[in-house]
Amino acid sequence: MSTNDKLIFIMIDGLRFDTAVDNMGYLHHLVEKGQASRFKVISEVPSMSRPLYEVLLTGTPPYQNGITSNQIVRGSKEESIFHLTSKNGLKNATASYHWVSELYHSAPFNPMTDRIKLDGNGTIQNGIFYWEDHYPDTHLFADANYMKITKDPDFLYIHSMNVDDDGHKYTADSAGYRNRVIAVDVMLASILPDWIAEGYQIIISADHGMNKDGQHGGTTKEDREVPLFVISSKLEAGIYEEEVPQLQIAPLVCKLLNIQASPAMQALTIPDLM
């Protein structure tokens, strides 16, 4: 279990709750052995990617923040976790899809100039960004580990895209989608033990799910139910039956980082936090 306030937030794009429960054996090993907790999160709607990136990182709903579709390409007007960590003197870093750069660094994204940011300044202090949905998760986690080693961040945000990509290609009811979820779990089994041993708290969640048509955006449980795994000494391990609103994720991140949430965020209601 962690012994400090450092946090790695892993966001697995397009990961359904039930698919995670059925196929992520390593994460559930940690739950069964008292090393992690698991929740079911209900995403905001529309259950689309860019609006939910903003939800996860600012704790504000789409009608308020204005990021209501994937087609809105502009910087966020809200106070994000990246803003808050910088304001509180913490170091942040990310290995993420380019829409994260557009929200919190520079929009529109230019692959020739915006892929790598390592200057330690700005809202996102250090980032490595990709722009193709099939960019391998193996490369992404290597990018993230590089950021951890070289920048020693207090907050590291990792955005994995391959589960979503295969869900669109093959639908949620497919071997391709389920096998990709297993592959991510295997990668986590390879890298999380070291990160946990170094004292990092870990949270793993998703923006939205995936339906049998290989799409998302609506109000069904397939679209909206996603997992939340928390590895931290600040939270009692085990399976929690309470459904967690997605707007709770950002204030949870602030609590684990030991920083004040923004005034726009909900009061934190997740039980058993120490």
XYZ file of C-alpha atoms in Angstrom:
274
model
C 0.000 0.000 0.000
C 1.085 3.570 -0.649
C 2.725 5.696 2.022
C 2.590 9.154 0.411
C 0.315 11.455 -1.571
C 1.681 10.743 -5.057
C -0.913 9.442 -7.504
C -1.004 7.730 -10.904
C -4.391 7.971 -12.641
C -4.827 5.411 -15.445
C -7.798 6.093 -17.719
C -8.685 3.156 -19.989
C -10.823 4.607 -22.755
C -13.990 2.628 -23.551
C -13.722 0.065 -20.723
C -17.103 -1.366 -19.699
C -17.683 -2.292 -16.077
C -18.882 -5.840 -16.739
C -16.039 -6.549 -19.175
C -13.520 -5.349 -16.599
C -15.094 -7.535 -13.901
C -15.037 -10.622 -16.129
C -11.601 -10.193 -17.690
C -9.215 -8.177 -15.496
C -7.803 -10.952 -13.359
C -4.795 -9.102 -11.958
C -6.797 -6.135 -10.739
C -9.311 -8.460 -9.121
C -6.477 -10.407 -7.521
C -5.530 -7.152 -5.774
C -9.159 -6.656 -4.719
C -9.484 -10.224 -3.409
C -6.238 -9.980 -1.436
C -7.108 -6.698 0.270
C -4.810 -4.487 -1.779
C -7.389 -2.552 -3.838
C -10.982 -1.405 -3.831
C -13.504 -1.595 -6.687
C -16.495 0.597 -7.457
C -19.026 0.908 -10.261
C -19.048 4.416 -11.741
C -21.952 5.863 -13.725
C -20.626 8.185 -16.415
C -22.082 11.523 -17.325
C -23.915 11.857 -20.638
C -23.363 12.239 -23.474
C -21.160 9.202 -22.966
C -18.593 10.479 -25.473
C -14.860 10.821 -25.075
C -13.933 14.491 -25.103
C -16.822 15.575 -22.841
C -15.922 12.867 -20.344
C -12.214 13.709 -20.354
C -13.305 17.139 -19.152
C -15.628 15.571 -16.563
C -12.878 13.332 -15.198
C -10.253 16.056 -14.978
C -12.372 19.029 -13.852
C -15.291 17.439 -12.007
C -17.779 19.612 -13.908
C -20.754 18.447 -16.045
C -20.881 19.109 -19.802
C -23.716 21.656 -19.654
C -21.529 23.734 -17.333
C -18.099 23.320 -18.936
C -19.345 23.525 -22.525
C -17.468 20.463 -23.805
C -20.638 18.751 -25.017
C -19.338 16.794 -28.034
C -16.176 15.388 -29.555
C -16.292 18.122 -32.192
C -15.603 20.985 -29.774
C -11.891 21.678 -30.151
C -10.770 24.311 -27.663
C -9.047 24.662 -24.366
C -10.932 23.992 -21.150
C -12.331 26.976 -19.280
C -12.467 25.049 -16.013
C -9.887 24.418 -13.290
C -8.501 20.938 -13.932
C -6.389 18.580 -11.844
C -3.422 19.814 -13.871
C -4.204 23.412 -12.845
C -4.668 22.434 -9.213
C -1.462 20.441 -8.938
C 0.548 23.303 -10.438
C -1.167 25.829 -8.153
C -0.279 23.717 -5.124
C 3.386 23.368 -6.020
C 3.120 19.759 -7.202
C 4.681 18.273 -10.311
C 2.404 16.815 -12.978
C 2.972 14.788 -16.118
C 0.929 12.836 -18.632
C 1.122 10.284 -21.415
C -2.156 10.809 -23.213
C -4.276 11.069 -26.337
C -3.927 14.428 -28.086
C -7.387 15.625 -27.001
C -5.958 15.969 -23.470
C -3.349 18.320 -24.898
C -6.070 20.299 -26.667
C -8.066 20.675 -23.462
C -5.233 21.646 -21.115
C -2.250 22.732 -23.208
C -2.743 23.884 -26.803
C -5.559 23.634 -29.363
C -5.657 22.591 -32.106
C -3.016 19.872 -31.675
C -0.108 19.948 -34.131
C 1.634 16.536 -34.252
C 4.836 18.109 -35.556
C 5.240 20.497 -32.624
C 2.989 19.345 -29.777
C 3.794 15.640 -29.369
C 6.436 16.053 -26.644
C 6.427 18.705 -23.912
C 9.144 18.417 -21.288
C 9.763 21.984 -20.120
C 8.037 21.711 -16.743
C 5.965 24.856 -17.346
C 2.297 25.572 -17.989
C -0.862 23.777 -16.913
C 0.422 20.424 -18.176
C 4.033 20.634 -17.094
C 5.292 17.578 -18.972
C 3.519 15.470 -21.570
C 3.908 12.905 -24.327
C 0.882 12.837 -26.637
C -0.275 10.506 -29.418
C -2.909 11.076 -32.083
C -3.736 7.685 -33.598
C -6.250 5.491 -31.769
C -4.219 2.356 -32.508
C -1.048 3.787 -30.916
C 0.029 0.697 -28.958
C -0.703 0.623 -25.268
C 2.675 -1.038 -24.832
C 4.302 2.148 -26.141
C 1.985 4.329 -24.062
C 2.930 2.651 -20.780
C 6.607 2.922 -21.742
C 6.026 6.651 -22.358
C 4.355 6.935 -18.961
C 7.150 5.095 -17.180
C 9.678 7.394 -18.842
C 7.771 10.389 -17.473
C 7.685 8.829 -14.011
C 11.426 8.128 -14.009
C 12.609 11.412 -15.512
C 10.086 13.892 -14.059
C 9.193 12.286 -10.705
C 5.621 13.633 -10.863
C 3.278 13.881 -7.921
C 0.406 13.378 -10.389
C 0.813 11.201 -13.492
C -2.163 10.848 -15.843
C -2.107 7.949 -18.325
C -4.689 7.681 -21.098
C -4.929 4.288 -22.837
C -6.877 4.073 -26.121
C -6.616 0.494 -27.475
C -9.687 -0.896 -25.665
C -11.869 1.818 -27.177
C -10.281 1.343 -30.600
C -10.973 -2.401 -30.629
C -14.483 -1.847 -29.277
C -15.255 0.358 -32.274
C -13.655 -2.119 -34.653
C -15.198 -5.322 -33.316
C -18.036 -4.207 -30.916
C -18.175 -4.869 -27.182
C -19.572 -8.356 -27.808
C -16.417 -9.676 -29.446
C -13.277 -11.641 -28.724
C -11.265 -8.672 -29.999
C -12.662 -6.318 -27.368
C -12.429 -8.795 -24.493
C -8.919 -9.883 -25.447
C -7.768 -6.272 -25.531
C -9.063 -5.788 -21.998
C -7.102 -8.865 -20.926
C -4.005 -7.457 -22.633
C -4.276 -4.206 -20.671
C -4.677 -6.151 -17.430
C -1.526 -8.143 -18.259
C 0.372 -4.882 -18.849
C -0.848 -3.563 -15.507
C 0.299 -6.795 -13.846
C 3.763 -6.151 -15.252
C 4.130 -2.515 -14.232
C 1.917 -1.783 -11.226
C 3.893 -3.837 -8.680
C 6.905 -1.565 -9.165
C 4.816 1.611 -9.017
C 3.034 0.434 -5.873
C 6.365 -0.529 -4.266
C 7.605 3.004 -4.974
C 4.735 4.379 -2.902
C 2.393 5.580 -5.616
C -1.344 5.494 -5.100
C -3.105 4.189 -8.219
C -6.583 4.778 -9.563
C -7.881 3.091 -12.711
C -11.128 4.069 -14.383
C -12.705 4.792 -17.777
C -14.562 7.557 -19.540
C -17.425 5.489 -20.994
C -18.319 1.934 -21.951
C -19.095 0.317 -25.310
C -22.231 -1.209 -26.781
C -22.963 -4.186 -29.035
C -22.919 -1.925 -32.094
C -19.352 -0.840 -31.385
C -20.417 2.610 -30.276
C -21.182 4.731 -27.211
C -22.845 8.030 -26.465
C -26.209 7.046 -25.050
C -27.778 6.320 -21.706
C -27.665 2.515 -21.432
C -25.669 0.696 -18.793
C -23.392 -0.579 -21.585
C -22.597 3.062 -22.440
C -22.356 4.417 -18.906
C -21.203 1.779 -16.403
C -17.414 1.801 -15.951
C -15.077 0.499 -13.251
C -13.067 2.356 -10.664
C -10.169 0.592 -8.949
C -8.321 2.380 -6.147
C -5.018 1.277 -4.648
C -4.322 3.488 -1.651
C -3.855 3.205 2.096
C -6.397 6.031 2.376
C -9.285 3.779 1.330
C -10.483 0.491 2.797
C -9.947 -2.326 0.291
C -12.798 -4.428 -1.057
C -15.815 -4.318 -3.353
C -18.175 -1.378 -2.824
C -21.747 -1.800 -4.002
C -22.592 1.917 -4.004
C -22.716 3.384 -7.508
C -20.409 6.365 -7.804
C -21.293 9.380 -9.994
C -18.460 10.174 -12.387
C -18.351 13.739 -11.055
C -16.869 12.236 -7.866
C -13.646 11.170 -9.577
C -11.989 14.602 -9.699
C -12.599 15.399 -6.022
C -11.383 11.886 -5.173
C -8.152 12.620 -7.035
C -7.765 15.840 -5.057
C -8.358 14.011 -1.777
C -5.740 11.374 -2.587
C -3.264 14.087 -3.642
C -4.029 15.968 -0.413
C -4.965 19.181 -2.214
C -8.092 21.328 -2.065
C -10.710 20.526 -4.709
C -11.865 23.355 -6.944
C -15.020 25.275 -5.934
C -16.792 23.833 -9.003
C -16.326 20.227 -7.881
C -18.874 18.226 -5.898
C -18.301 17.525 -2.246
C -16.694 14.096 -1.956
C -19.111 11.390 -0.795
C -17.158 8.185 -1.493
C -17.248 6.191 1.757
C -14.399 4.938 3.968
C -11.780 7.484 2.930
C -9.204 8.055 5.667
